[in-house]
XYZ file of C-alpha atoms in Angstrom:
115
model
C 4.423 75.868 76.354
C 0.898 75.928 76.480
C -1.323 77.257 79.380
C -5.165 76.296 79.085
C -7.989 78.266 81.389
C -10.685 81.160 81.205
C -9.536 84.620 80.670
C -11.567 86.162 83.258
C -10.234 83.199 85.891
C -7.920 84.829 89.100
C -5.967 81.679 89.264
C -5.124 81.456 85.349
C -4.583 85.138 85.912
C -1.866 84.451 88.608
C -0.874 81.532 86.973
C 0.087 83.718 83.753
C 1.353 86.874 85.533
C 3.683 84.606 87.633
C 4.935 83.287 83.840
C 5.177 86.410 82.575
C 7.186 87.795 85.603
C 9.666 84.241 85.097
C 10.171 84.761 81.726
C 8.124 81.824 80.007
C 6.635 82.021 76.799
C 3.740 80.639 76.081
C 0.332 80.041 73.805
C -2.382 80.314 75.945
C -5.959 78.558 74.933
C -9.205 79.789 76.097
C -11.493 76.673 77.006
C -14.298 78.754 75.905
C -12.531 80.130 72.564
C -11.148 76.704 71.594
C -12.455 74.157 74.074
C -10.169 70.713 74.321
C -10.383 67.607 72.628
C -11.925 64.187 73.761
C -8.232 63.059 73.189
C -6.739 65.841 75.191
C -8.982 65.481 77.541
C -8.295 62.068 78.178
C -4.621 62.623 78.295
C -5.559 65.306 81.326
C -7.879 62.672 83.369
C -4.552 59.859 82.407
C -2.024 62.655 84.154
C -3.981 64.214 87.022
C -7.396 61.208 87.524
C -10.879 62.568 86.294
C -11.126 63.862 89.568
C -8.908 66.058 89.149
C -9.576 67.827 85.989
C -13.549 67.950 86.802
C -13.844 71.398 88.886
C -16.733 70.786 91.387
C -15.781 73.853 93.254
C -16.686 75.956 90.546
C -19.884 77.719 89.898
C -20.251 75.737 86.568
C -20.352 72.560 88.968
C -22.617 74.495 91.547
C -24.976 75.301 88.945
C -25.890 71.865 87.241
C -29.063 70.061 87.943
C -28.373 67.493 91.037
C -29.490 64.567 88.690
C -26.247 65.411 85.723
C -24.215 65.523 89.157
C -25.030 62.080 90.681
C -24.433 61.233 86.855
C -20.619 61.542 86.970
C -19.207 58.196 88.271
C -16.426 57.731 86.060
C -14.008 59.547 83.382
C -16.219 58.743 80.520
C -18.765 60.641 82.017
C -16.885 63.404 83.182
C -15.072 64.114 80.005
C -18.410 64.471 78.354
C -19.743 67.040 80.935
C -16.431 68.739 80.623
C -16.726 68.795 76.306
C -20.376 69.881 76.703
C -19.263 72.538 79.526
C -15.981 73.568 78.694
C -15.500 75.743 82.154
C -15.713 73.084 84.510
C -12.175 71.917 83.684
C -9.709 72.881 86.254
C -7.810 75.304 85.509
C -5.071 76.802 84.732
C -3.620 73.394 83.280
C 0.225 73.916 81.725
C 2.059 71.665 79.708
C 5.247 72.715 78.981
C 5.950 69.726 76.584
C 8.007 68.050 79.355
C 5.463 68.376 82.094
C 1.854 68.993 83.108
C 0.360 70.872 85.743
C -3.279 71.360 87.021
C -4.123 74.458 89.069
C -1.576 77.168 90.073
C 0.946 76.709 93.019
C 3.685 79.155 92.657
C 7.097 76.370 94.422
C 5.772 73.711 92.224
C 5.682 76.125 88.811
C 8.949 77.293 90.009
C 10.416 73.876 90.656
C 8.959 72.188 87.761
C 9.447 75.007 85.104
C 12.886 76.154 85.145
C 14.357 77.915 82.282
């Protein structure tokens, strides 16, 4: 299993302690550290809609000039603000190999990742 976020994040920090607690292993990737690939990327915005994976709740999003914000119509665009700006992806996102998940919500990691 893989889990994908910011170290410093509160919700990939939940997101990891509640694996922890549940007994999952996993690799966990730092978008800053090693930031995702166009192709994984795209697989995201496939799963979950562009959307989705672009955080515009976050500071990151909060923080860009209004002008590169109107600029995000579609997923092309958004996947290259997200490889350019690697922590306005959503996070935590967790694919066990079976499934995907964006974001933390404790019944739907529990229903979805059973041991």
């Amino acid at each position: 299993m893989k889990v994908y976020g910011i170290v410093n994040c509160n919700t990939v920090k939940s997101a990891r302690a509640w694996l922890d607690t549940h007994g999952h292993r996993y690799e966990f990737l730092d978008y800053k550290k090693t930031p995702p690939t166009p192709e994984l990327l795209a697989r995201w915005c496939i799963a979950f809609g562009w959307e989705n994976v672009l955080n515009r709740r976050g500071t990151t999003w909060r923080m860009l000039d209004s002008k590169v914000q109107k600029g995000i119509g579609d997923e092309k665009s958004a996947i290259a603000l997200m490889l350019a700006k690697p922590s306005i992806i959503k996070r935590p996102i967790v694919d066990s190999g079976k499934t995907l998940l964006l974001g933390f919500d404790e019944t739907e990691f529990a229903s979805k990742l059973r041991l």
